[in-house]
Short mmCIF file of N, CA and C in Angstrom, two decimals:
data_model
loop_
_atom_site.label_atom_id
_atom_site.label_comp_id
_atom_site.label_asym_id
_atom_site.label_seq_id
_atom_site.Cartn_x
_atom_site.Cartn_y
_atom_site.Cartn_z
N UNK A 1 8.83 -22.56 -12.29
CA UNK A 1 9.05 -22.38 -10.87
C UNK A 1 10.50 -22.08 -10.55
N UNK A 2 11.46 -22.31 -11.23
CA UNK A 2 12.73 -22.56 -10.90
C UNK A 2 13.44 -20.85 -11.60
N UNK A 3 12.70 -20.49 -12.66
CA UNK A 3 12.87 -19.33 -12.97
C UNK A 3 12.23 -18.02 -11.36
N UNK A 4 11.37 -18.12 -10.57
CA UNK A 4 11.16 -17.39 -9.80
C UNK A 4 11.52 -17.43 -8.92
N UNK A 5 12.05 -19.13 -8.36
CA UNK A 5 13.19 -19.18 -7.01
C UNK A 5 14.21 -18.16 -7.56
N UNK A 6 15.14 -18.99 -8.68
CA UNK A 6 16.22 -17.63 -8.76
C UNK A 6 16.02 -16.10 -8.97
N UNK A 7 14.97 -15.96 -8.97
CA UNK A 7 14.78 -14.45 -9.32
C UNK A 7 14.76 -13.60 -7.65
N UNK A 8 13.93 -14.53 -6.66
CA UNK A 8 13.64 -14.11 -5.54
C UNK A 8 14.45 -15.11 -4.61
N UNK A 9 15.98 -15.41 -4.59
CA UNK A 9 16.30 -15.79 -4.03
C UNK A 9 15.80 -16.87 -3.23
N UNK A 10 14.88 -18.02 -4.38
CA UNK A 10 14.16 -19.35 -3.18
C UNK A 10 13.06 -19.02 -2.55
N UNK A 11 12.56 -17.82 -2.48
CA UNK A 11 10.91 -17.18 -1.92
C UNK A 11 10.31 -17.18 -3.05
N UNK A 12 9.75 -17.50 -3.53
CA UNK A 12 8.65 -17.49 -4.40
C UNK A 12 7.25 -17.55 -3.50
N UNK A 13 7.02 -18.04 -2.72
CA UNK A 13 5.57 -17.95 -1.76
C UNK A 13 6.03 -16.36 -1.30
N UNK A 14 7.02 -15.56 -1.11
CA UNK A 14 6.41 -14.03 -0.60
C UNK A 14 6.71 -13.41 -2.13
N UNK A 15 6.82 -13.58 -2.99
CA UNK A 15 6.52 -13.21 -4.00
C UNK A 15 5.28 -13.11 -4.41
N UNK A 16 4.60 -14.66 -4.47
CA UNK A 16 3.38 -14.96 -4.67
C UNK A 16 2.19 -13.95 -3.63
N UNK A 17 2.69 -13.86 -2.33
CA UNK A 17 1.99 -13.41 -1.47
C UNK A 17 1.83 -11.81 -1.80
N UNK A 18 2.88 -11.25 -2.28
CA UNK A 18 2.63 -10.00 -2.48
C UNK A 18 1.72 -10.12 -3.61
N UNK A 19 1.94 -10.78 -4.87
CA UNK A 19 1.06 -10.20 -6.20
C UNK A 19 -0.27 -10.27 -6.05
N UNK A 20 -0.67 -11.36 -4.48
CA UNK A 20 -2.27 -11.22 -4.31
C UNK A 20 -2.46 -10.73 -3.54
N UNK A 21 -1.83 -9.82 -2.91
CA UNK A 21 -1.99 -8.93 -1.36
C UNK A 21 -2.28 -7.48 -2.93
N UNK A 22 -1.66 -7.43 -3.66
CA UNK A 22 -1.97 -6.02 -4.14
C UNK A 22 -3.36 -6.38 -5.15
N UNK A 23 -3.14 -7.62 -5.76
CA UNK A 23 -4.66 -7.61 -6.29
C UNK A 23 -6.16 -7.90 -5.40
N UNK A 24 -5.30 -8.11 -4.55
CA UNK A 24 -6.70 -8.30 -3.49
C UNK A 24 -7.10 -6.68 -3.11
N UNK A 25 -6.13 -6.10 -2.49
CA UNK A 25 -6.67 -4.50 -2.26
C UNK A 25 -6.76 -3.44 -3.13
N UNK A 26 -6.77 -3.77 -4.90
CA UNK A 26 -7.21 -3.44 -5.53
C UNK A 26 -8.80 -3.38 -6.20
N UNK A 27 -8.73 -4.59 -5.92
CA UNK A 27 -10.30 -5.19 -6.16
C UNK A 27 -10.82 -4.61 -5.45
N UNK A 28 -10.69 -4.99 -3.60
CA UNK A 28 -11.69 -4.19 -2.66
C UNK A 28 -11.60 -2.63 -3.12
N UNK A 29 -10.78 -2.57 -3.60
CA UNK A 29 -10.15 -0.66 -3.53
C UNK A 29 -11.40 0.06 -4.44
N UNK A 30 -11.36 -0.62 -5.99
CA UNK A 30 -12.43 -1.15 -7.29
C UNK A 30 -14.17 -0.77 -6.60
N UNK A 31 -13.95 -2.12 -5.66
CA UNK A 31 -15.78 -2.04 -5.01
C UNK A 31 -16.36 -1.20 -4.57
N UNK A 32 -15.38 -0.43 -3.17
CA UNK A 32 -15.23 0.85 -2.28
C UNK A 32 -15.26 1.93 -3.11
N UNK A 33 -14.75 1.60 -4.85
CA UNK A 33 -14.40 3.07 -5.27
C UNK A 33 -16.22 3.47 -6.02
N UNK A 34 -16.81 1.96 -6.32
CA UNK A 34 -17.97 1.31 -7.18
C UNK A 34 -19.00 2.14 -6.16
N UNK A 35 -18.55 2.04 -5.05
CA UNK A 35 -20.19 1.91 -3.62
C UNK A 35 -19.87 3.83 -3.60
N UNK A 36 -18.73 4.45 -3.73
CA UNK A 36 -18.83 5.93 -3.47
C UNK A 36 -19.21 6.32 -4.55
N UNK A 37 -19.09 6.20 -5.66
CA UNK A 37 -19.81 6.84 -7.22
C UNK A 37 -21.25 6.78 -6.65
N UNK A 38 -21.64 5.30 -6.32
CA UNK A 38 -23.13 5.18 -6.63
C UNK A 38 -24.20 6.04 -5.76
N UNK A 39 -23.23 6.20 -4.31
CA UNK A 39 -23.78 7.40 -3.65
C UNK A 39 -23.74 8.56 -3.99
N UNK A 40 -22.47 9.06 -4.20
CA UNK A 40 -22.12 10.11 -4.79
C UNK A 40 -22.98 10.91 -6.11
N UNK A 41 -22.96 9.78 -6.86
CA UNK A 41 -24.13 10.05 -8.09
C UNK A 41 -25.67 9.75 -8.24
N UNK A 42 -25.95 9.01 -7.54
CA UNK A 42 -27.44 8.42 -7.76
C UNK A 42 -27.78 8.73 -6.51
N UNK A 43 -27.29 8.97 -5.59
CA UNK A 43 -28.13 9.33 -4.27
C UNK A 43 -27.91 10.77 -3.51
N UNK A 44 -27.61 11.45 -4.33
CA UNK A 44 -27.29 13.11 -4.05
C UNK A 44 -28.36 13.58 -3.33
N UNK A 45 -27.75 14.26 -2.23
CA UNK A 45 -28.70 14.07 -1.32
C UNK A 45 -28.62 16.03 -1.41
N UNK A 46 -27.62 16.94 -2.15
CA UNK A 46 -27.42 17.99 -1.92
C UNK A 46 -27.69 18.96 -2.90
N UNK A 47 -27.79 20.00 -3.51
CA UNK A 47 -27.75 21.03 -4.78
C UNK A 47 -27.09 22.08 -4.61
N UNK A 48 -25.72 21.92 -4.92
CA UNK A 48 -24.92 23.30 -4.33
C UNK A 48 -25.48 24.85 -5.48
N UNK A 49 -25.99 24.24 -6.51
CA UNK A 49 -26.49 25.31 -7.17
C UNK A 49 -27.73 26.04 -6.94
N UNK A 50 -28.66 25.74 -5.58
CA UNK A 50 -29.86 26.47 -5.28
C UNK A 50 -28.97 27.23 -3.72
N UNK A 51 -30.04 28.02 -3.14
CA UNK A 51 -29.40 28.21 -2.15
C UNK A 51 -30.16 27.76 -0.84
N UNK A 52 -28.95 27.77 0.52
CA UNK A 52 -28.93 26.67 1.21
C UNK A 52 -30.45 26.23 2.04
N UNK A 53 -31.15 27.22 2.00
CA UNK A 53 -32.57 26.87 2.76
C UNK A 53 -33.39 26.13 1.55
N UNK A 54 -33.01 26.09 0.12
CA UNK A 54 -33.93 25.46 -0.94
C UNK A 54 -33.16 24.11 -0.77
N UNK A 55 -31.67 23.95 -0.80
CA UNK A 55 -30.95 22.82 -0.84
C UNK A 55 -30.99 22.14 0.29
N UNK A 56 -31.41 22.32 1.31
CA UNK A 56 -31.77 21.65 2.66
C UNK A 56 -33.36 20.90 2.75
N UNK A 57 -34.01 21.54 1.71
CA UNK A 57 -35.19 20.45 1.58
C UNK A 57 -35.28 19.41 0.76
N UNK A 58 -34.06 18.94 0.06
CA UNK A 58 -33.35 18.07 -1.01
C UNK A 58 -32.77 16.50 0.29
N UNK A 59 -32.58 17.04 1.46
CA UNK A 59 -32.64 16.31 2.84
C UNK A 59 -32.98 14.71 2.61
N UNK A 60 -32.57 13.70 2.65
CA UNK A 60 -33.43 12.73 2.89
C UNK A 60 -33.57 11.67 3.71
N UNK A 61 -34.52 10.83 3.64
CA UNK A 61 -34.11 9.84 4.85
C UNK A 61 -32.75 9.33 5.04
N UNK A 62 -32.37 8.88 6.66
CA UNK A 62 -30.97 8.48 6.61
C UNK A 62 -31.41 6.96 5.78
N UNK A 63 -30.11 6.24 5.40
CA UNK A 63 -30.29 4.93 4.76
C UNK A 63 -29.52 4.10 5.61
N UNK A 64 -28.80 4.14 6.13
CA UNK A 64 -28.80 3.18 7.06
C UNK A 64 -28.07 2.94 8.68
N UNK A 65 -29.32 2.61 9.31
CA UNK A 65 -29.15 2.56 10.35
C UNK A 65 -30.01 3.28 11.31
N UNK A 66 -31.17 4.11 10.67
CA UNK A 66 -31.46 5.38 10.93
C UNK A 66 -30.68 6.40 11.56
N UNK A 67 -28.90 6.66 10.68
CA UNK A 67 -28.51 7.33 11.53
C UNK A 67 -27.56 7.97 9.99
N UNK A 68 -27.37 6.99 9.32
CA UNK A 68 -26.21 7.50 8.34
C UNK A 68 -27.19 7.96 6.89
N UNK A 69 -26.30 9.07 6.55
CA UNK A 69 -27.78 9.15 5.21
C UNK A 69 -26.50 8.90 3.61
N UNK A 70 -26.95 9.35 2.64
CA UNK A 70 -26.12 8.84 1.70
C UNK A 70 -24.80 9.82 1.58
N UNK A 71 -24.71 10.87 1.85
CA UNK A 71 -23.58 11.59 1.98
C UNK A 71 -22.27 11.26 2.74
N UNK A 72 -23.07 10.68 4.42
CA UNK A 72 -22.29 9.81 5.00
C UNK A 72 -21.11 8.45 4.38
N UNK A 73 -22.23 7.68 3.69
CA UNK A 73 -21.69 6.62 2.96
C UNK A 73 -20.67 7.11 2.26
N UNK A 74 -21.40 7.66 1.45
CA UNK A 74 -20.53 8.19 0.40
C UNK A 74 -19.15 9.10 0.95
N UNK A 75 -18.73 9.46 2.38
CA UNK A 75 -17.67 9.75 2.55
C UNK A 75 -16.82 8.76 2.88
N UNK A 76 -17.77 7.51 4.00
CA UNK A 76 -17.44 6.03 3.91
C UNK A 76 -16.57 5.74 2.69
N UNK A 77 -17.25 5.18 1.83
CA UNK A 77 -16.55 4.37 0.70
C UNK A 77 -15.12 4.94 -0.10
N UNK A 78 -15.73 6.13 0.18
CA UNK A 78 -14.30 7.13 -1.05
C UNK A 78 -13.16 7.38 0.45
N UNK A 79 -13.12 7.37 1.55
CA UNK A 79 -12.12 7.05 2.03
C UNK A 79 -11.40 5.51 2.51
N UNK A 80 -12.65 4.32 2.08
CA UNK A 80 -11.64 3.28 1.90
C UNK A 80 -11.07 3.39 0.73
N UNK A 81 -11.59 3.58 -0.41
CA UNK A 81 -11.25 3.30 -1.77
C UNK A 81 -9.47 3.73 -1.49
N UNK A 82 -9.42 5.02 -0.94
CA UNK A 82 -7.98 5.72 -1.09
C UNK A 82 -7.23 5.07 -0.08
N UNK A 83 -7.69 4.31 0.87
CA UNK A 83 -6.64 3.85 2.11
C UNK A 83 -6.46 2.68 1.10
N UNK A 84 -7.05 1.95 0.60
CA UNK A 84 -6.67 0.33 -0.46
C UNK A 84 -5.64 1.36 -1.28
N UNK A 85 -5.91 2.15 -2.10
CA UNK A 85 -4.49 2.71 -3.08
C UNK A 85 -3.32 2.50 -1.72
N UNK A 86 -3.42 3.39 -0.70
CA UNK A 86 -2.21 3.22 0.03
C UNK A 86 -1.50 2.02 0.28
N UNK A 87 -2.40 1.24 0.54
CA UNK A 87 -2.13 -0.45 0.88
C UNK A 87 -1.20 -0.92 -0.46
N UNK A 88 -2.24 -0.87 -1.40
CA UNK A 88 -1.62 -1.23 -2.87
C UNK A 88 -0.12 -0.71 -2.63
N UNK A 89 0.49 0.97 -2.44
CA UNK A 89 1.70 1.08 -2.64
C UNK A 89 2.46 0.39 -1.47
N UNK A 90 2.00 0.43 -0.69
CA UNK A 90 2.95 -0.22 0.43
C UNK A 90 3.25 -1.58 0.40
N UNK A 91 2.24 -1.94 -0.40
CA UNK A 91 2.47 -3.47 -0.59
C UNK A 91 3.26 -3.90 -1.79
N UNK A 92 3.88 -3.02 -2.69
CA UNK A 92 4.64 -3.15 -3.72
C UNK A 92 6.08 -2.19 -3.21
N UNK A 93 6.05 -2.10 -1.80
CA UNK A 93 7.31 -1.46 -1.71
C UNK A 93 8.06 -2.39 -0.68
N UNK A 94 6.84 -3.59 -0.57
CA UNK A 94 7.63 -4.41 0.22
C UNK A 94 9.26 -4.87 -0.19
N UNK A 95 9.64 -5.23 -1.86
CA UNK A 95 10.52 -6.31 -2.12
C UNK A 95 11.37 -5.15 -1.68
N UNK A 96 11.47 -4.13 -1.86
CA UNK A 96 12.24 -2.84 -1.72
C UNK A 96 12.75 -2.78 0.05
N UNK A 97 11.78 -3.16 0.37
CA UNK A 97 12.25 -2.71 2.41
C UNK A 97 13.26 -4.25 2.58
N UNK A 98 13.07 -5.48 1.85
CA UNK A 98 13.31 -7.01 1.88
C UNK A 98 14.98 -6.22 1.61
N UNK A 99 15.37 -5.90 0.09
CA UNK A 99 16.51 -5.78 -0.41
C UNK A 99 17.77 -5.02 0.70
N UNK A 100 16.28 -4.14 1.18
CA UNK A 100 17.50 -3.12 2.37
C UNK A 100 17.69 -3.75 3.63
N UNK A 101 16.94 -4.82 3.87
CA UNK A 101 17.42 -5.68 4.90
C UNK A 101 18.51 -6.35 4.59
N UNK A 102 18.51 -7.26 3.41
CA UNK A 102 19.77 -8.10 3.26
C UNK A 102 21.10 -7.10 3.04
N UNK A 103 21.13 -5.86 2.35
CA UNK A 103 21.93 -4.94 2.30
C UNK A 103 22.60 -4.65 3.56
N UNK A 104 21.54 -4.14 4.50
CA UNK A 104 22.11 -4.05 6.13
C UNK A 104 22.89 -5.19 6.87
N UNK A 105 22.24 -6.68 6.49
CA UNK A 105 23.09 -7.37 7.01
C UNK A 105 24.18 -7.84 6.45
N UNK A 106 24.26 -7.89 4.81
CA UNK A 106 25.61 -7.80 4.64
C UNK A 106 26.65 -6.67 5.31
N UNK A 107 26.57 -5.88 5.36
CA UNK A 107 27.06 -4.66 5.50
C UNK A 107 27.70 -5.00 7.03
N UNK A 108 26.86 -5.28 8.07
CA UNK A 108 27.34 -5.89 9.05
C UNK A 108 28.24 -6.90 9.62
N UNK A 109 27.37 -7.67 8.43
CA UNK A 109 28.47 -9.51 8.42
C UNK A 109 30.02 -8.61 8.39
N UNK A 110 30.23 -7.51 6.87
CA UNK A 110 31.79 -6.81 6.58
C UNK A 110 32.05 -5.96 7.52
N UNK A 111 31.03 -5.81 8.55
CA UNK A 111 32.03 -4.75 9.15
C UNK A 111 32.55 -5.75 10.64
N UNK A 112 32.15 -6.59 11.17
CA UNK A 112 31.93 -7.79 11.59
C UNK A 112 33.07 -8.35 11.54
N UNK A 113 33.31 -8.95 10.03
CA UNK A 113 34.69 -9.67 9.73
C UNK A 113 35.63 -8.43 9.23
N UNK A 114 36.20 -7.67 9.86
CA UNK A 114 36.70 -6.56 9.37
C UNK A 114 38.15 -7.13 9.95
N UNK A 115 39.76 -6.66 9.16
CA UNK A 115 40.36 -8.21 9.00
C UNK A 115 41.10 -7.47 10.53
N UNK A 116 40.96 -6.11 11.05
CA UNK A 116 41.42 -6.06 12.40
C UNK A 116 41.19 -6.49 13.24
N UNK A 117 40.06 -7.26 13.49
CA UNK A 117 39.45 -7.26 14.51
C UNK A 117 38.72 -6.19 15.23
N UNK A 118 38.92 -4.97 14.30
CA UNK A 118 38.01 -3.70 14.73
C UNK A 118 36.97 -3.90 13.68
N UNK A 119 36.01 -3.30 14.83
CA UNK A 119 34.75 -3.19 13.75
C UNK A 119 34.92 -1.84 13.60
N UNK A 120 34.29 -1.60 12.20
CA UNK A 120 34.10 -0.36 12.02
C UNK A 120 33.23 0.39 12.04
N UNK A 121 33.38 2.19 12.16
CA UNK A 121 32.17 2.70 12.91
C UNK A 121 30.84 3.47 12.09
N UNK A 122 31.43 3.16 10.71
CA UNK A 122 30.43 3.65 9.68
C UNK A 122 30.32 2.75 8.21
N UNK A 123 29.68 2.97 7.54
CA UNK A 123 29.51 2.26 6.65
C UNK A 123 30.61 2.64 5.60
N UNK A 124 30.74 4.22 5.68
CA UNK A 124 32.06 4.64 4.76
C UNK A 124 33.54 4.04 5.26
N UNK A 125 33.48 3.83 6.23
CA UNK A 125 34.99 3.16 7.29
C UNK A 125 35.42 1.64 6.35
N UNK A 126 34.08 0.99 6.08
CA UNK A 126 34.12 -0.09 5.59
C UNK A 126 34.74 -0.14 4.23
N UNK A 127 34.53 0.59 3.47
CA UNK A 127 34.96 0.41 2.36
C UNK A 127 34.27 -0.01 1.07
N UNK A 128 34.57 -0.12 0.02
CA UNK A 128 34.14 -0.68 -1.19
C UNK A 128 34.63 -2.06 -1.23
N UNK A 129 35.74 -2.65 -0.44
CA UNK A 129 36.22 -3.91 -0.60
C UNK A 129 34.77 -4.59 -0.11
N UNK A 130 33.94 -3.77 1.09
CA UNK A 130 32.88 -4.80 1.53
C UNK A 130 31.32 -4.74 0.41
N UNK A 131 31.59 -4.61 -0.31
CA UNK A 131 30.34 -3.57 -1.09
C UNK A 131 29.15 -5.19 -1.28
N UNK A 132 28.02 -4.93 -1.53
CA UNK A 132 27.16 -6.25 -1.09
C UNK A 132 27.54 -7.08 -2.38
N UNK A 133 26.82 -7.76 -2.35
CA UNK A 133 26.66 -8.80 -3.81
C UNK A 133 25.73 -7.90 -4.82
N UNK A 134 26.07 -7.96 -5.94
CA UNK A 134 25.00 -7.50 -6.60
C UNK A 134 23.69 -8.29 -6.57
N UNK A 135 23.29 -9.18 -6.30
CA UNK A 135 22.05 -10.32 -6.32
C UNK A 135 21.09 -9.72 -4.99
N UNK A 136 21.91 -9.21 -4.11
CA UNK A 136 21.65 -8.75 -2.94
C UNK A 136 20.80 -7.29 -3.11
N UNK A 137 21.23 -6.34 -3.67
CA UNK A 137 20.28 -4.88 -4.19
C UNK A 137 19.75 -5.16 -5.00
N UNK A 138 19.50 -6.46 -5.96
CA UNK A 138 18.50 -6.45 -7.30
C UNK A 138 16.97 -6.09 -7.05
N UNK A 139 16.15 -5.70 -7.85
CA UNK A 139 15.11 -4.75 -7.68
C UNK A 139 14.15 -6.45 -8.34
N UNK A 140 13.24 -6.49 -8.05
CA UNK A 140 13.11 -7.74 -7.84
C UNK A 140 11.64 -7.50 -8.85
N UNK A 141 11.05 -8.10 -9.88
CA UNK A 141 10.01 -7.57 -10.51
C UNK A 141 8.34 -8.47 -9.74
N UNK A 142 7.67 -7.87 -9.91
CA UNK A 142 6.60 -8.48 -9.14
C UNK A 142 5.44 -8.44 -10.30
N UNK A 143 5.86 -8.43 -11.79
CA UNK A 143 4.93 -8.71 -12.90
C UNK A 143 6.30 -9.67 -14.08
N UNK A 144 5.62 -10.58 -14.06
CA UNK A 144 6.47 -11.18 -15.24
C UNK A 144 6.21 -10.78 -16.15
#
């Protein structure tokens, strides 16, 4: 435990929170990707290789709801499957948006205590004397 406080600066619960926020919307991502194959493949409802007045009697009952038939679904599932990938990356780009916060507020604190009493009006104004901590930009691993 004491190895992942220092790694994440004393957060270890949003550490923790991320590694099951991405295995959680992987899994669902997994199921969603499981439920569009099975339509997709076992419930083909189409034959792009006859032509379209032979492939229109290939038609079948809707499945559910009497309104959605399996093609439907099957556009269902394969566009959650890909919104969970999105989730997945966004959710591993969290420690990344975390790092550029503390970056920004260091950056502030130096321009802040800037020894004129002027603040300064850019980040280049500031200097390298203010440059962050290195502990502060570390890229933070989210697989041990």
């Amino acid at each position: 435990s004491s190895g992942i406080n220092a790694e994440y600066g004393g957060n270890w619960r949003l550490k923790l929170l991320i590694q099951v926020g991405i295995a959680l919307y992987l899994i669902v991502g997994l199921l969603f990707a499981a439920a569009s194959l099975f339509f997709f493949v076992y419930l083909e409802c189409t034959d792009k290789s006859q032509a379209p007045h032979l492939s229109r009697e290939l038609n079948s009952e809707c499945v559910l709801g009497n309104f959605w038939d399996a093609h439907d679904l099957w556009h269902f599932f394969a566009s959650h499957s890909l919104m969970m990938v999105i989730l997945v990356v966004i959710q591993m780009e969290k420690p990344c948006r975390d790092c550029y916060q503390k970056y920004k507020a260091c950056r502030q604190a130096a321009e802040e205590e800037d020894e004129g009493g002027e603040t300064a009006k850019s980040a280049e104004q500031v200097g390298a004397r203010y440059a962050p901590k290195p502990e502060v930009l570390k890229v933070i691993s989210l697989v041990d």
